[in-house]
Short mmCIF file of C-alpha atoms in Angstrom, two decimals:
data_model
loop_
_atom_site.label_atom_id
_atom_site.label_comp_id
_atom_site.label_asym_id
_atom_site.label_seq_id
_atom_site.Cartn_x
_atom_site.Cartn_y
_atom_site.Cartn_z
CA UNK A 1 17.13 -2.92 -11.20
CA UNK A 2 16.83 -6.36 -12.24
CA UNK A 3 16.26 -8.67 -15.43
CA UNK A 4 12.71 -8.88 -16.20
CA UNK A 5 10.05 -9.22 -18.86
CA UNK A 6 6.99 -7.09 -19.33
CA UNK A 7 4.07 -7.97 -21.76
CA UNK A 8 3.75 -5.07 -24.35
CA UNK A 9 0.78 -2.71 -23.46
CA UNK A 10 -0.74 -2.51 -26.96
CA UNK A 11 -3.82 -4.15 -28.35
CA UNK A 12 -6.47 -5.44 -26.00
CA UNK A 13 -7.15 -8.67 -24.09
CA UNK A 14 -10.25 -10.59 -25.10
CA UNK A 15 -12.95 -11.67 -22.64
CA UNK A 16 -11.63 -15.34 -22.30
CA UNK A 17 -8.13 -13.82 -21.58
CA UNK A 18 -9.54 -11.22 -19.00
CA UNK A 19 -11.68 -14.00 -17.27
CA UNK A 20 -8.35 -16.36 -17.02
CA UNK A 21 -6.34 -13.41 -15.42
CA UNK A 22 -8.96 -12.35 -13.08
CA UNK A 23 -8.97 -15.79 -11.64
CA UNK A 24 -5.01 -16.29 -11.63
CA UNK A 25 -3.72 -16.14 -7.99
CA UNK A 26 -0.55 -17.85 -8.64
CA UNK A 27 1.85 -14.87 -8.12
CA UNK A 28 4.72 -17.25 -8.28
CA UNK A 29 4.18 -18.75 -11.60
CA UNK A 30 7.12 -18.51 -13.90
CA UNK A 31 6.75 -16.18 -16.94
CA UNK A 32 5.98 -18.08 -19.98
CA UNK A 33 6.88 -16.81 -23.73
CA UNK A 34 3.36 -17.84 -24.77
CA UNK A 35 2.25 -14.72 -22.59
CA UNK A 36 4.16 -12.42 -25.06
CA UNK A 37 1.27 -12.47 -27.14
CA UNK A 38 -1.28 -11.10 -24.75
CA UNK A 39 -1.49 -7.41 -25.30
CA UNK A 40 -2.89 -5.09 -22.80
CA UNK A 41 -3.70 -1.59 -24.41
CA UNK A 42 -6.03 1.02 -23.00
CA UNK A 43 -6.41 -0.76 -19.81
CA UNK A 44 -9.64 1.38 -19.10
CA UNK A 45 -11.35 -0.40 -21.91
CA UNK A 46 -10.08 -3.76 -21.31
CA UNK A 47 -11.89 -3.97 -17.99
CA UNK A 48 -15.91 -3.24 -18.59
CA UNK A 49 -16.27 -2.58 -14.84
CA UNK A 50 -19.54 -4.40 -14.85
CA UNK A 51 -18.42 -6.49 -11.97
CA UNK A 52 -18.05 -4.60 -8.68
CA UNK A 53 -14.20 -4.12 -7.63
CA UNK A 54 -13.90 -5.87 -4.29
CA UNK A 55 -13.12 -2.52 -2.40
CA UNK A 56 -15.53 -0.50 -4.23
CA UNK A 57 -18.40 1.09 -2.41
CA UNK A 58 -21.94 -0.01 -3.28
CA UNK A 59 -24.30 2.83 -3.95
CA UNK A 60 -27.84 2.89 -5.33
CA UNK A 61 -28.53 3.47 -8.99
CA UNK A 62 -29.88 6.80 -8.46
CA UNK A 63 -26.92 8.45 -6.79
CA UNK A 64 -23.63 9.56 -8.47
CA UNK A 65 -20.06 10.57 -7.54
CA UNK A 66 -19.88 14.06 -6.21
CA UNK A 67 -16.65 16.20 -6.54
CA UNK A 68 -14.53 15.75 -3.38
CA UNK A 69 -11.44 17.78 -3.59
CA UNK A 70 -9.43 20.07 -5.69
CA UNK A 71 -5.64 19.70 -5.74
CA UNK A 72 -3.71 23.09 -4.57
CA UNK A 73 -0.53 21.63 -4.03
CA UNK A 74 0.41 18.05 -5.28
CA UNK A 75 3.22 17.38 -2.93
CA UNK A 76 6.26 15.13 -3.98
CA UNK A 77 4.34 11.88 -5.02
CA UNK A 78 0.48 11.76 -4.44
CA UNK A 79 -1.45 8.81 -6.04
CA UNK A 80 -4.55 7.11 -5.67
CA UNK A 81 -4.07 3.41 -4.33
CA UNK A 82 -5.94 0.41 -2.90
CA UNK A 83 -4.55 -3.05 -1.98
CA UNK A 84 -3.33 -3.75 -5.32
CA UNK A 85 -3.73 -5.59 -8.95
CA UNK A 86 -3.90 -9.21 -8.47
CA UNK A 87 -4.08 -11.86 -11.06
CA UNK A 88 -2.31 -10.04 -14.01
CA UNK A 89 1.58 -10.69 -13.04
CA UNK A 90 1.78 -13.64 -15.66
CA UNK A 91 1.20 -11.05 -18.18
CA UNK A 92 3.95 -8.80 -16.93
CA UNK A 93 1.54 -6.28 -15.23
CA UNK A 94 2.67 -5.01 -11.66
CA UNK A 95 0.62 -5.55 -8.72
CA UNK A 96 1.09 -1.79 -7.48
CA UNK A 97 -1.34 -0.91 -4.55
CA UNK A 98 -0.35 0.84 -1.05
CA UNK A 99 3.26 0.61 0.02
CA UNK A 100 1.78 0.45 3.53
CA UNK A 101 -1.21 -1.85 3.24
CA UNK A 102 -2.09 -1.90 6.88
CA UNK A 103 -2.25 2.08 7.29
CA UNK A 104 -4.56 2.00 4.49
CA UNK A 105 -6.56 -0.63 5.47
CA UNK A 106 -7.13 0.37 8.89
CA UNK A 107 -7.84 3.98 7.47
CA UNK A 108 -10.88 2.70 5.23
CA UNK A 109 -12.06 0.95 8.48
CA UNK A 110 -12.13 4.16 10.63
CA UNK A 111 -14.37 5.52 7.96
CA UNK A 112 -16.58 2.90 7.27
CA UNK A 113 -15.30 1.71 4.01
CA UNK A 114 -14.46 -1.57 2.91
CA UNK A 115 -10.77 -1.94 3.85
CA UNK A 116 -9.77 -2.68 0.09
CA UNK A 117 -11.24 0.69 -0.76
CA UNK A 118 -8.87 3.13 -2.73
CA UNK A 119 -7.08 6.16 -0.83
CA UNK A 120 -4.78 8.95 -1.21
CA UNK A 121 -1.18 7.84 -0.74
CA UNK A 122 1.15 10.53 -0.01
CA UNK A 123 5.04 10.57 0.15
CA UNK A 124 7.12 12.73 2.32
CA UNK A 125 6.36 16.05 1.05
CA UNK A 126 2.72 16.73 1.79
CA UNK A 127 0.06 18.20 -0.73
CA UNK A 128 -2.46 20.68 0.03
CA UNK A 129 -6.25 20.01 -0.92
CA UNK A 130 -9.40 22.08 -0.71
CA UNK A 131 -12.49 19.88 0.30
CA UNK A 132 -15.60 20.21 -1.92
CA UNK A 133 -17.92 18.75 -0.04
CA UNK A 134 -18.75 17.72 3.72
CA UNK A 135 -17.04 14.24 4.42
CA UNK A 136 -15.68 12.15 7.06
CA UNK A 137 -11.85 11.41 6.60
CA UNK A 138 -8.90 9.76 8.34
CA UNK A 139 -5.03 10.23 8.28
CA UNK A 140 -3.11 6.87 8.86
CA UNK A 141 0.67 6.00 8.44
CA UNK A 142 3.53 8.26 8.39
CA UNK A 143 3.11 11.53 10.49
CA UNK A 144 3.47 14.22 7.97
CA UNK A 145 2.00 16.85 10.17
CA UNK A 146 -1.60 16.74 8.88
CA UNK A 147 -3.64 19.97 9.42
CA UNK A 148 -7.49 21.00 8.78
CA UNK A 149 -7.31 24.85 8.00
CA UNK A 150 -3.97 25.05 10.08
CA UNK A 151 -5.21 23.03 13.10
CA UNK A 152 -3.29 19.87 13.63
CA UNK A 153 -5.09 16.67 13.19
CA UNK A 154 -4.73 13.38 15.00
CA UNK A 155 -3.48 10.09 13.36
CA UNK A 156 -5.44 6.96 13.19
CA UNK A 157 -8.65 8.73 14.03
CA UNK A 158 -11.62 9.55 11.69
CA UNK A 159 -13.02 13.17 11.59
CA UNK A 160 -15.55 15.19 10.06
CA UNK A 161 -14.51 17.97 7.80
CA UNK A 162 -16.68 20.89 5.73
CA UNK A 163 -16.75 21.98 2.35
CA UNK A 164 -14.17 24.64 1.75
CA UNK A 165 -11.77 23.65 4.33
CA UNK A 166 -8.24 22.86 3.27
CA UNK A 167 -6.34 19.73 4.48
CA UNK A 168 -2.55 20.32 4.25
CA UNK A 169 0.53 18.27 5.27
CA UNK A 170 3.72 19.76 6.06
CA UNK A 171 7.01 18.42 7.92
CA UNK A 172 7.78 14.88 8.13
CA UNK A 173 7.66 13.84 11.59
CA UNK A 174 7.86 9.99 11.34
CA UNK A 175 7.71 7.36 8.46
CA UNK A 176 7.53 8.25 4.54
CA UNK A 177 3.77 7.23 3.43
CA UNK A 178 0.52 8.78 4.77
CA UNK A 179 -3.01 7.57 3.90
CA UNK A 180 -6.24 9.90 3.28
CA UNK A 181 -9.20 7.71 3.29
CA UNK A 182 -12.61 9.19 2.78
CA UNK A 183 -16.14 7.72 3.53
CA UNK A 184 -17.50 6.61 0.30
CA UNK A 185 -13.95 6.09 -1.21
CA UNK A 186 -12.14 7.66 -4.30
CA UNK A 187 -14.03 7.27 -7.51
CA UNK A 188 -11.80 6.56 -10.02
CA UNK A 189 -12.13 3.83 -12.94
CA UNK A 190 -11.48 0.20 -12.08
CA UNK A 191 -8.71 -0.94 -14.36
CA UNK A 192 -8.02 -4.80 -14.06
CA UNK A 193 -9.73 -5.20 -10.88
CA UNK A 194 -7.99 -2.24 -9.22
CA UNK A 195 -8.18 1.41 -8.73
CA UNK A 196 -4.42 1.53 -7.87
CA UNK A 197 -2.21 3.74 -9.90
CA UNK A 198 0.95 2.44 -11.79
CA UNK A 199 2.65 5.60 -12.77
CA UNK A 200 5.35 3.69 -14.98
CA UNK A 201 2.69 2.01 -16.90
CA UNK A 202 0.42 5.20 -17.00
CA UNK A 203 -2.84 3.20 -16.19
CA UNK A 204 -4.99 2.95 -12.94
CA UNK A 205 -5.79 5.61 -10.55
CA UNK A 206 -6.55 9.13 -11.59
CA UNK A 207 -5.40 9.24 -15.15
CA UNK A 208 -2.60 6.89 -14.83
CA UNK A 209 -0.37 9.40 -12.99
CA UNK A 210 0.50 11.18 -9.95
CA UNK A 211 -1.88 14.16 -8.87
CA UNK A 212 -0.94 17.61 -10.27
CA UNK A 213 -2.28 21.02 -9.32
CA UNK A 214 -5.90 21.84 -10.27
CA UNK A 215 -6.90 18.08 -10.37
CA UNK A 216 -10.35 17.74 -9.02
CA UNK A 217 -11.03 14.18 -7.57
CA UNK A 218 -14.50 12.73 -7.17
CA UNK A 219 -15.51 10.49 -4.13
CA UNK A 220 -18.15 7.77 -4.04
CA UNK A 221 -21.31 8.13 -2.44
CA UNK A 222 -21.89 6.63 1.16
CA UNK A 223 -24.90 4.81 1.36
CA UNK A 224 -25.32 4.63 5.14
CA UNK A 225 -23.75 6.50 8.15
CA UNK A 226 -21.03 4.81 10.14
CA UNK A 227 -22.22 2.53 12.93
CA UNK A 228 -21.04 3.72 16.35
CA UNK A 229 -21.80 0.46 18.40
CA UNK A 230 -18.89 -1.91 19.07
CA UNK A 231 -18.73 -5.06 20.94
CA UNK A 232 -16.50 -5.23 24.03
CA UNK A 233 -13.56 -6.80 22.44
CA UNK A 234 -13.76 -4.72 19.30
CA UNK A 235 -13.55 -1.75 21.46
CA UNK A 236 -10.05 -2.76 22.77
CA UNK A 237 -8.70 -2.28 19.24
CA UNK A 238 -10.99 0.03 17.87
CA UNK A 239 -11.61 2.55 20.46
CA UNK A 240 -14.88 4.68 20.14
CA UNK A 241 -13.18 7.75 21.36
CA UNK A 242 -15.53 7.84 24.36
CA UNK A 243 -13.34 6.62 26.92
CA UNK A 244 -10.58 8.75 28.36
CA UNK A 245 -11.11 11.29 25.74
CA UNK A 246 -9.28 14.63 26.65
CA UNK A 247 -11.12 18.08 26.45
CA UNK A 248 -10.21 19.65 22.87
CA UNK A 249 -10.04 23.37 21.86
CA UNK A 250 -13.24 24.56 20.01
CA UNK A 251 -11.06 25.05 16.95
CA UNK A 252 -10.39 21.38 16.75
CA UNK A 253 -12.03 19.56 13.55
CA UNK A 254 -15.22 17.63 14.29
CA UNK A 255 -14.51 13.93 15.02
CA UNK A 256 -16.37 10.84 14.61
CA UNK A 257 -16.33 8.22 17.08
CA UNK A 258 -13.57 6.03 15.78
CA UNK A 259 -9.80 5.80 16.58
CA UNK A 260 -7.34 2.96 16.80
CA UNK A 261 -6.09 1.81 19.96
CA UNK A 262 -2.86 3.07 20.81
CA UNK A 263 -1.38 -0.27 21.43
CA UNK A 264 -1.83 -1.38 17.72
CA UNK A 265 -0.41 1.90 16.24
CA UNK A 266 2.74 0.98 14.58
CA UNK A 267 5.99 2.78 15.87
CA UNK A 268 7.86 3.75 12.69
CA UNK A 269 10.57 5.36 14.73
CA UNK A 270 11.43 2.01 16.36
CA UNK A 271 14.74 0.43 15.45
CA UNK A 272 13.67 -3.41 15.75
CA UNK A 273 14.85 -5.97 13.53
CA UNK A 274 12.85 -6.76 10.28
CA UNK A 275 11.87 -10.43 9.90
CA UNK A 276 12.80 -12.37 6.93
CA UNK A 277 12.37 -15.87 5.61
CA UNK A 278 15.41 -16.76 4.04
CA UNK A 279 15.79 -17.95 0.50
CA UNK A 280 14.74 -19.22 -2.06
CA UNK A 281 18.41 -18.60 -3.40
CA UNK A 282 20.18 -18.23 -0.20
CA UNK A 283 22.25 -21.11 -1.39
CA UNK A 284 23.85 -18.64 -3.75
CA UNK A 285 25.49 -16.91 -1.08
CA UNK A 286 28.48 -17.74 1.15
CA UNK A 287 27.80 -18.81 4.70
CA UNK A 288 29.72 -15.62 5.97
CA UNK A 289 27.29 -13.64 3.95
CA UNK A 290 24.40 -14.98 5.16
CA UNK A 291 25.50 -14.29 8.60
CA UNK A 292 26.60 -10.70 7.66
CA UNK A 293 23.13 -10.19 6.36
CA UNK A 294 21.31 -11.33 9.68
CA UNK A 295 23.95 -9.53 12.01
CA UNK A 296 25.27 -6.18 10.35
CA UNK A 297 23.56 -2.83 10.15
CA UNK A 298 22.41 -1.66 6.58
CA UNK A 299 21.19 1.67 5.88
CA UNK A 300 18.38 2.69 3.55
CA UNK A 301 19.94 4.82 0.71
CA UNK A 302 18.44 7.80 -1.20
CA UNK A 303 17.47 5.64 -4.06
CA UNK A 304 14.02 4.41 -2.83
CA UNK A 305 10.79 4.48 -4.70
CA UNK A 306 7.48 2.51 -5.32
CA UNK A 307 9.32 -0.08 -6.99
CA UNK A 308 12.25 -1.03 -4.56
CA UNK A 309 14.42 0.23 -1.64
CA UNK A 310 18.17 -0.04 -2.16
CA UNK A 311 20.35 -0.60 1.09
CA UNK A 312 23.76 0.17 1.52
CA UNK A 313 26.29 -1.73 4.04
CA UNK A 314 28.42 -4.68 4.02
CA UNK A 315 28.75 -6.37 0.72
CA UNK A 316 27.09 -9.71 0.23
CA UNK A 317 29.18 -12.34 -1.70
CA UNK A 318 27.74 -14.71 -4.13
CA UNK A 319 29.26 -18.00 -4.74
CA UNK A 320 29.07 -18.18 -8.67
CA UNK A 321 27.57 -14.88 -9.49
CA UNK A 322 24.45 -12.66 -9.02
CA UNK A 323 22.58 -13.85 -12.11
CA UNK A 324 19.96 -16.56 -12.05
CA UNK A 325 17.39 -17.67 -14.69
CA UNK A 326 14.51 -15.06 -14.22
CA UNK A 327 11.95 -16.20 -11.95
CA UNK A 328 9.05 -14.89 -9.91
CA UNK A 329 9.50 -12.01 -7.12
CA UNK A 330 7.14 -11.13 -4.29
CA UNK A 331 6.50 -8.23 -2.36
CA UNK A 332 9.30 -8.05 -0.14
CA UNK A 333 11.63 -10.12 -2.04
CA UNK A 334 15.41 -9.19 -1.16
CA UNK A 335 17.49 -9.39 -4.41
CA UNK A 336 21.28 -8.93 -4.24
CA UNK A 337 23.09 -7.60 -7.43
CA UNK A 338 26.45 -7.93 -8.47
CA UNK A 339 27.46 -5.15 -6.33
CA UNK A 340 26.44 -7.06 -3.36
CA UNK A 341 23.85 -4.43 -2.09
CA UNK A 342 20.37 -5.58 -1.24
CA UNK A 343 17.35 -4.38 -2.88
CA UNK A 344 13.83 -4.64 -1.36
CA UNK A 345 11.17 -4.92 -3.93
CA UNK A 346 8.09 -3.01 -3.19
CA UNK A 347 4.51 -2.42 -4.51
CA UNK A 348 5.63 -1.42 -7.95
CA UNK A 349 7.86 -4.32 -8.50
CA UNK A 350 8.47 -6.11 -11.68
CA UNK A 351 6.85 -9.52 -12.08
CA UNK A 352 10.28 -11.42 -12.41
CA UNK A 353 13.75 -10.87 -11.57
CA UNK A 354 17.33 -12.11 -12.69
CA UNK A 355 19.33 -11.48 -9.33
CA UNK A 356 19.60 -14.08 -6.37
CA UNK A 357 17.03 -13.67 -3.91
CA UNK A 358 18.52 -13.85 -0.47
CA UNK A 359 15.35 -13.51 1.57
CA UNK A 360 11.70 -12.10 1.64
CA UNK A 361 10.45 -9.90 4.09
CA UNK A 362 7.52 -11.26 6.11
CA UNK A 363 4.40 -9.10 5.38
CA UNK A 364 3.54 -7.82 8.57
CA UNK A 365 7.04 -6.24 8.89
CA UNK A 366 7.21 -4.82 5.38
CA UNK A 367 5.29 -1.55 6.43
CA UNK A 368 7.76 -0.90 9.14
CA UNK A 369 10.93 -1.06 6.59
CA UNK A 370 8.86 1.00 3.84
CA UNK A 371 8.24 3.59 6.45
CA UNK A 372 12.04 4.27 7.00
CA UNK A 373 13.10 7.17 5.30
CA UNK A 374 16.84 7.55 3.33
CA UNK A 375 19.42 7.53 6.45
CA UNK A 376 17.69 5.02 8.73
CA UNK A 377 19.33 1.98 9.78
CA UNK A 378 18.28 -1.64 9.09
CA UNK A 379 18.78 -5.09 10.59
CA UNK A 380 17.27 -8.41 9.51
CA UNK A 381 16.30 -11.62 11.67
CA UNK A 382 15.48 -14.78 10.23
CA UNK A 383 12.21 -16.65 11.00
CA UNK A 384 10.56 -19.76 9.61
CA UNK A 385 7.76 -20.01 7.10
CA UNK A 386 5.55 -21.44 9.86
CA UNK A 387 6.34 -18.21 12.16
CA UNK A 388 5.67 -15.94 9.02
CA UNK A 389 2.09 -17.56 8.47
CA UNK A 390 1.30 -17.34 12.32
CA UNK A 391 2.09 -13.55 12.06
CA UNK A 392 0.14 -12.93 8.98
CA UNK A 393 -3.01 -14.90 10.44
CA UNK A 394 -2.60 -12.74 13.53
CA UNK A 395 -2.47 -9.39 11.61
CA UNK A 396 -5.59 -10.49 9.33
CA UNK A 397 -7.59 -11.38 12.57
CA UNK A 398 -7.04 -7.97 13.76
CA UNK A 399 -7.94 -6.33 10.78
CA UNK A 400 -11.22 -8.56 10.56
CA UNK A 401 -12.05 -7.59 14.21
CA UNK A 402 -11.47 -3.80 13.44
CA UNK A 403 -13.70 -4.42 10.26
CA UNK A 404 -16.64 -5.74 12.52
CA UNK A 405 -16.44 -3.08 14.65
CA UNK A 406 -16.74 -0.20 11.93
CA UNK A 407 -19.26 -2.30 9.84
CA UNK A 408 -22.08 0.02 8.60
CA UNK A 409 -25.21 -0.91 10.58
#
């Protein structure tokens, strides 16, 4: 997709290298040749796990993980994901994590987890799971027709399920990626500070791969029951389900008291423009091409995956060629190769790229783009860096407010 350099995944990092990597947060750092000597092999051994992952649920010493679910049908691409693996991009390690971090974080809040906890990410064609213990779950993100023992489930709302019941997904009605969060989280090894699966690197998540039929996943142990008390301000966003609840049939799965207020639920079917910050290589394109990029329709092509989304539409013209000296890329970076068609980089993106970067999608709008399936149209609108920062702060405030409302008491 683009020119990039990856550190070889052989050998192992020593403790000093791990410590330095853990504290590296400058994701825009240019890859340096001196890092070629850093080898990362057997990532599960490279991270001892003595320090608790920031999204990992705390549990008493006398408790242990318990079987959570069995995979009856794996679906197209079902993986374990959290908010991502940061601090290792200088070594060529992809960030990975949820394609739609908002849906993942809200789902965790609804079931009473830390919002960075790992969940199951499901792409388009849904899996079937047999639950192996009683648990509290939530399904957020795309509407892939979730059901419990054949009874349709609500989205963006937590519910109780019993051992032996089957959680299934069917037809995609809106969006691409759905998230199943469970109270206590998914118990998999923490690799380089994260539980996220990087399938191409074959590490993280469940055995470094997508789920397969017959897999049995373990869940963390919930220490406390979810709290049900919320402040008035929080209840506006995190509806306790007590106000205006409609009567439900007896067959409807038992629900806990948390649901996201409808005004905060994303509309993945809306055709609103995706906001971007131009650059850093917008001067590599003609003035007419910048205008074209911001005014014309593009279409999500069938060539999409967790690494990037290729768009088809009017060709964008470079002034002197598509190639640049390999430089850092970020989540939402839009590269334009020689064919003139944009590529939006996603969670499993490479760490550096060699194509001119016309713009970057603002973080709050990236899920809206990622949830558009092939064939959907896309338009872009430029905003300033300051506007993008305000949007990010507002989104973070919302998540923190929801987290307060879902804090374990």
